[in-house]
Amino acid sequence: MEDRKLTVRAVERALDILMCFTEATDLGLTEIAAKIGLHKSTVHRLLTTLEERGFVIRNAATEKYRLGIRIWELSTHMSRNEDPAVLLLPLMEKLRDRLGETVSLYIRDGDERIRIQAVQSMQAIRRVATVGARMPLSVGASSKVLVAFASTAELELLKKGPELQALADDETYWRQLEEIRAKGYATSYEEREPGAAAVAAPIMNHKGEITAALSVSGPVSRLSPETLHEFAPIIVEAGKEMGMLLP
């Protein structure tokens, strides 16, 4: 039993190392050890194994690690038939071309949201959205959509989590979520990031469950509060169209 526990712990630690690369492309041993809170010698042993198996690559010149070819090989065998990031990309590009701003797709993972797809604006000054980025659920148009349209059971769990627990007594926040459910979209204006604004709508599957949040974002110099509300009906309709493609 003890050996089994140790094996599971080793797997968890190895996965923690791989997850570090959702925030950066190249990382050194010291950086990885600091991120996951382990001694460098332990991390080095795990990295050596991952490197031997092709899951990470070490640059001898910089002594930094990056994801290896095995990660790509695994990803090529993922089912694409139900992957929103793949299914919805053409419609996201169509929306980008219509509105001229960056379009992003977010899903909820526990107390965070993850950007799983993005189509960048073609304008010189634009909001650059990094795929794989994780953000808190407490702020931002997409976060509010993911929370507002969550099921009652999911919402109760979220209220007990670290992100929303601090907002438990914030009547303004919960009233805002009710308004978002009624309107069908959410806006944010320099809430999470100075100089950036966004408007988001839910993408619901055929069961009426929220699958993702569709967001259009850009600099506040172009996306005034008035412009966000002008864009909103277009994004809501795009979200409905995308939802029809989901299983």
Short mmCIF file of C-alpha atoms in Angstrom, two decimals:
data_model
loop_
_atom_site.label_atom_id
_atom_site.label_comp_id
_atom_site.label_asym_id
_atom_site.label_seq_id
_atom_site.Cartn_x
_atom_site.Cartn_y
_atom_site.Cartn_z
CA MET A 1 0.00 0.00 0.00
CA GLU A 2 2.82 2.39 0.87
CA ASP A 3 4.56 1.69 -2.46
CA ARG A 4 1.29 2.44 -4.27
CA LYS A 5 0.97 5.78 -2.49
CA LEU A 6 4.53 6.70 -3.40
CA THR A 7 3.91 5.78 -7.04
CA VAL A 8 0.80 7.96 -7.20
CA ARG A 9 2.70 10.82 -5.59
CA ALA A 10 5.45 10.52 -8.18
CA VAL A 11 2.90 10.63 -10.99
CA GLU A 12 1.23 13.68 -9.46
CA ARG A 13 4.58 15.45 -9.19
CA ALA A 14 5.46 14.63 -12.80
CA LEU A 15 2.08 15.99 -13.94
CA ASP A 16 2.63 19.11 -11.83
CA ILE A 17 5.88 19.66 -13.73
CA LEU A 18 4.14 19.35 -17.09
CA MET A 19 1.40 21.74 -15.98
CA CYS A 20 4.06 24.40 -15.31
CA PHE A 21 4.35 24.76 -19.08
CA THR A 22 0.81 26.13 -19.37
CA GLU A 23 2.26 29.44 -18.16
CA ALA A 24 5.61 29.49 -19.97
CA THR A 25 7.37 27.88 -22.93
CA ASP A 26 10.86 27.52 -21.45
CA LEU A 27 11.60 26.94 -17.77
CA GLY A 28 14.73 26.23 -15.79
CA LEU A 29 15.12 23.68 -13.00
CA THR A 30 15.02 26.34 -10.27
CA GLU A 31 11.88 27.93 -11.73
CA ILE A 32 10.05 24.61 -11.91
CA ALA A 33 11.08 23.62 -8.40
CA ALA A 34 9.81 26.96 -7.07
CA LYS A 35 6.50 26.64 -8.92
CA ILE A 36 5.63 23.21 -7.55
CA GLY A 37 7.32 23.58 -4.17
CA LEU A 38 9.76 20.67 -4.40
CA HIS A 39 13.48 20.33 -3.83
CA LYS A 40 15.57 20.75 -6.98
CA SER A 41 17.08 17.27 -6.68
CA THR A 42 13.60 15.70 -6.72
CA VAL A 43 12.52 17.82 -9.68
CA HIS A 44 15.73 16.98 -11.53
CA ARG A 45 15.09 13.24 -11.18
CA LEU A 46 11.55 13.64 -12.48
CA LEU A 47 12.68 15.85 -15.36
CA THR A 48 15.32 13.28 -16.31
CA THR A 49 12.65 10.60 -16.59
CA LEU A 50 10.32 12.89 -18.55
CA GLU A 51 13.18 13.80 -20.86
CA GLU A 52 14.08 10.15 -21.48
CA ARG A 53 10.44 9.48 -22.42
CA GLY A 54 10.27 12.51 -24.72
CA PHE A 55 7.78 14.53 -22.68
CA VAL A 56 10.24 17.37 -22.16
CA ILE A 57 13.34 18.56 -24.02
CA ARG A 58 16.36 20.15 -22.37
CA ASN A 59 18.25 22.90 -24.14
CA ALA A 60 21.94 22.26 -23.32
CA ALA A 61 22.91 25.87 -24.05
CA THR A 62 20.32 27.56 -21.81
CA GLU A 63 19.72 24.59 -19.44
CA LYS A 64 16.01 25.25 -19.78
CA TYR A 65 13.26 22.72 -20.46
CA ARG A 66 10.32 22.81 -22.83
CA LEU A 67 7.57 20.37 -23.79
CA GLY A 68 8.71 17.48 -25.97
CA ILE A 69 7.39 15.72 -29.05
CA ARG A 70 5.45 13.13 -27.02
CA ILE A 71 3.00 15.83 -25.90
CA TRP A 72 2.28 16.67 -29.53
CA GLU A 73 1.90 12.99 -30.42
CA LEU A 74 -0.67 12.54 -27.66
CA SER A 75 -2.60 15.62 -28.73
CA THR A 76 -2.91 14.35 -32.30
CA HIS A 77 -4.90 11.37 -31.02
CA MET A 78 -7.42 13.48 -29.12
CA SER A 79 -10.97 13.24 -30.43
CA ARG A 80 -11.62 16.29 -32.57
CA ASN A 81 -15.31 15.55 -33.09
CA GLU A 82 -16.34 17.04 -29.76
CA ASP A 83 -13.50 19.50 -29.12
CA PRO A 84 -14.98 23.02 -29.01
CA ALA A 85 -11.57 24.56 -29.70
CA VAL A 86 -11.54 22.81 -33.08
CA LEU A 87 -15.24 22.72 -33.93
CA LEU A 88 -15.84 26.41 -33.28
CA LEU A 89 -12.68 27.87 -34.80
CA PRO A 90 -14.22 28.71 -38.22
CA LEU A 91 -17.09 30.61 -36.59
CA MET A 92 -14.66 32.39 -34.29
CA GLU A 93 -12.66 33.54 -37.31
CA LYS A 94 -15.88 34.70 -38.96
CA LEU A 95 -16.77 36.72 -35.84
CA ARG A 96 -13.26 38.23 -35.71
CA ASP A 97 -13.54 39.31 -39.33
CA ARG A 98 -16.92 40.90 -38.69
CA LEU A 99 -16.03 42.83 -35.52
CA GLY A 100 -12.29 43.29 -36.06
CA GLU A 101 -11.35 42.36 -32.48
CA THR A 102 -9.77 39.37 -30.75
CA VAL A 103 -12.13 36.45 -30.15
CA SER A 104 -11.52 33.96 -27.34
CA LEU A 105 -13.10 30.77 -26.07
CA TYR A 106 -13.02 29.92 -22.36
CA ILE A 107 -14.02 26.92 -20.29
CA ARG A 108 -14.21 26.61 -16.51
CA ASP A 109 -11.76 24.38 -14.66
CA GLY A 110 -12.54 24.38 -10.96
CA ASP A 111 -12.11 27.92 -9.63
CA GLU A 112 -10.41 29.17 -12.80
CA ARG A 113 -11.17 29.76 -16.44
CA ILE A 114 -8.89 28.62 -19.24
CA ARG A 115 -8.60 30.12 -22.69
CA ILE A 116 -8.76 27.08 -24.98
CA GLN A 117 -8.87 28.91 -28.30
CA ALA A 118 -8.22 32.42 -29.61
CA VAL A 119 -8.36 34.26 -32.91
CA GLN A 120 -6.25 37.39 -32.83
CA SER A 121 -7.39 40.76 -34.16
CA MET A 122 -5.65 41.85 -37.35
CA GLN A 123 -5.34 45.44 -36.14
CA ALA A 124 -1.95 46.91 -35.23
CA ILE A 125 -3.04 47.73 -31.68
CA ARG A 126 -4.86 44.69 -30.38
CA ARG A 127 -5.48 42.47 -27.41
CA VAL A 128 -3.18 39.46 -27.67
CA ALA A 129 -4.85 36.40 -26.17
CA THR A 130 -2.62 33.46 -25.19
CA VAL A 131 -4.16 30.00 -25.53
CA GLY A 132 -3.80 28.00 -22.32
CA ALA A 133 -3.82 31.04 -20.04
CA ARG A 134 -5.59 30.59 -16.71
CA MET A 135 -7.50 33.40 -15.03
CA PRO A 136 -9.57 33.82 -11.87
CA LEU A 137 -13.33 33.33 -11.96
CA SER A 138 -14.03 36.41 -9.88
CA VAL A 139 -13.41 39.10 -12.54
CA GLY A 140 -13.82 39.56 -16.28
CA ALA A 141 -16.71 39.21 -18.70
CA SER A 142 -16.06 35.54 -19.50
CA SER A 143 -15.67 34.64 -15.82
CA LYS A 144 -19.01 36.24 -15.01
CA VAL A 145 -20.70 34.37 -17.85
CA LEU A 146 -19.26 31.02 -16.73
CA VAL A 147 -20.48 31.63 -13.18
CA ALA A 148 -23.84 33.22 -14.06
CA PHE A 149 -24.93 30.33 -16.28
CA ALA A 150 -23.54 27.52 -14.12
CA SER A 151 -26.06 25.01 -12.78
CA THR A 152 -27.41 25.45 -9.26
CA ALA A 153 -25.30 22.55 -7.99
CA GLU A 154 -22.14 23.91 -9.62
CA LEU A 155 -22.80 27.38 -8.28
CA GLU A 156 -23.13 26.08 -4.74
CA LEU A 157 -19.74 24.38 -5.05
CA LEU A 158 -18.18 27.53 -6.50
CA LYS A 159 -19.48 29.60 -3.58
CA LYS A 160 -17.48 27.39 -1.24
CA GLY A 161 -14.28 27.74 -3.27
CA PRO A 162 -11.51 30.27 -2.59
CA GLU A 163 -12.37 32.51 -5.56
CA LEU A 164 -16.04 33.20 -4.88
CA GLN A 165 -16.09 32.68 -1.13
CA ALA A 166 -14.70 36.19 -0.72
CA LEU A 167 -17.68 37.51 -2.71
CA ALA A 168 -20.28 35.60 -0.72
CA ASP A 169 -21.59 38.78 0.96
CA ASP A 170 -21.16 41.06 -2.05
CA GLU A 171 -24.76 41.80 -3.02
CA THR A 172 -23.64 43.90 -5.99
CA TYR A 173 -21.77 40.96 -7.51
CA TRP A 174 -24.66 38.48 -7.20
CA ARG A 175 -27.14 41.06 -8.48
CA GLN A 176 -24.87 41.58 -11.46
CA LEU A 177 -24.95 37.83 -12.19
CA GLU A 178 -28.75 37.93 -12.18
CA GLU A 179 -28.67 40.78 -14.70
CA ILE A 180 -26.24 38.82 -16.87
CA ARG A 181 -28.58 35.81 -16.90
CA ALA A 182 -31.46 38.09 -17.89
CA LYS A 183 -29.53 39.91 -20.64
CA GLY A 184 -27.63 36.91 -21.90
CA TYR A 185 -24.19 38.53 -21.88
CA ALA A 186 -21.59 40.22 -19.66
CA THR A 187 -19.19 43.12 -20.15
CA SER A 188 -15.99 44.15 -18.42
CA TYR A 189 -14.12 47.42 -18.66
CA GLU A 190 -10.58 47.39 -17.27
CA GLU A 191 -11.69 44.91 -14.60
CA ARG A 192 -8.84 42.43 -14.83
CA GLU A 193 -6.40 44.19 -17.10
CA PRO A 194 -5.80 47.95 -17.46
CA GLY A 195 -6.60 49.24 -20.93
CA ALA A 196 -8.66 46.20 -21.95
CA ALA A 197 -12.40 45.72 -22.37
CA ALA A 198 -14.48 42.68 -23.26
CA VAL A 199 -17.98 41.38 -23.86
CA ALA A 200 -18.87 37.70 -23.49
CA ALA A 201 -21.83 35.37 -24.01
CA PRO A 202 -22.48 31.73 -23.11
CA ILE A 203 -22.25 28.78 -25.48
CA MET A 204 -24.85 26.22 -24.42
CA ASN A 205 -25.03 22.61 -25.60
CA HIS A 206 -28.20 20.85 -26.71
CA LYS A 207 -29.02 20.04 -23.07
CA GLY A 208 -29.03 23.72 -22.17
CA GLU A 209 -25.80 23.40 -20.18
CA ILE A 210 -23.04 25.98 -20.51
CA THR A 211 -20.06 24.53 -22.32
CA ALA A 212 -17.92 27.62 -22.82
CA ALA A 213 -17.87 31.41 -22.83
CA LEU A 214 -17.36 33.30 -26.09
CA SER A 215 -15.53 36.59 -25.67
CA VAL A 216 -14.59 39.55 -27.86
CA SER A 217 -11.93 41.80 -26.37
CA GLY A 218 -9.74 44.72 -27.32
CA PRO A 219 -8.30 48.02 -26.18
CA VAL A 220 -10.58 50.51 -24.43
CA SER A 221 -9.66 53.07 -27.08
CA ARG A 222 -11.90 51.13 -29.49
CA LEU A 223 -14.20 49.22 -27.16
CA SER A 224 -16.11 51.86 -25.25
CA PRO A 225 -18.99 50.76 -22.98
CA GLU A 226 -21.36 51.80 -25.77
CA THR A 227 -19.49 49.70 -28.35
CA LEU A 228 -19.51 46.68 -26.02
CA HIS A 229 -23.31 46.85 -25.81
CA GLU A 230 -23.56 47.29 -29.58
CA PHE A 231 -21.46 44.16 -30.07
CA ALA A 232 -23.42 42.15 -27.48
CA PRO A 233 -26.37 40.97 -29.67
CA ILE A 234 -23.93 39.84 -32.36
CA ILE A 235 -21.90 37.82 -29.84
CA VAL A 236 -25.01 36.33 -28.25
CA GLU A 237 -26.19 35.14 -31.67
CA ALA A 238 -22.74 33.78 -32.48
CA GLY A 239 -22.78 31.88 -29.18
CA LYS A 240 -26.15 30.34 -30.05
CA GLU A 241 -24.90 29.34 -33.50
CA MET A 242 -21.82 27.74 -31.98
CA GLY A 243 -23.93 25.89 -29.43
CA MET A 244 -25.85 24.20 -32.26
CA LEU A 245 -22.60 22.57 -33.40
CA LEU A 246 -21.91 20.99 -30.03
CA PRO A 247 -23.04 17.47 -29.13
#
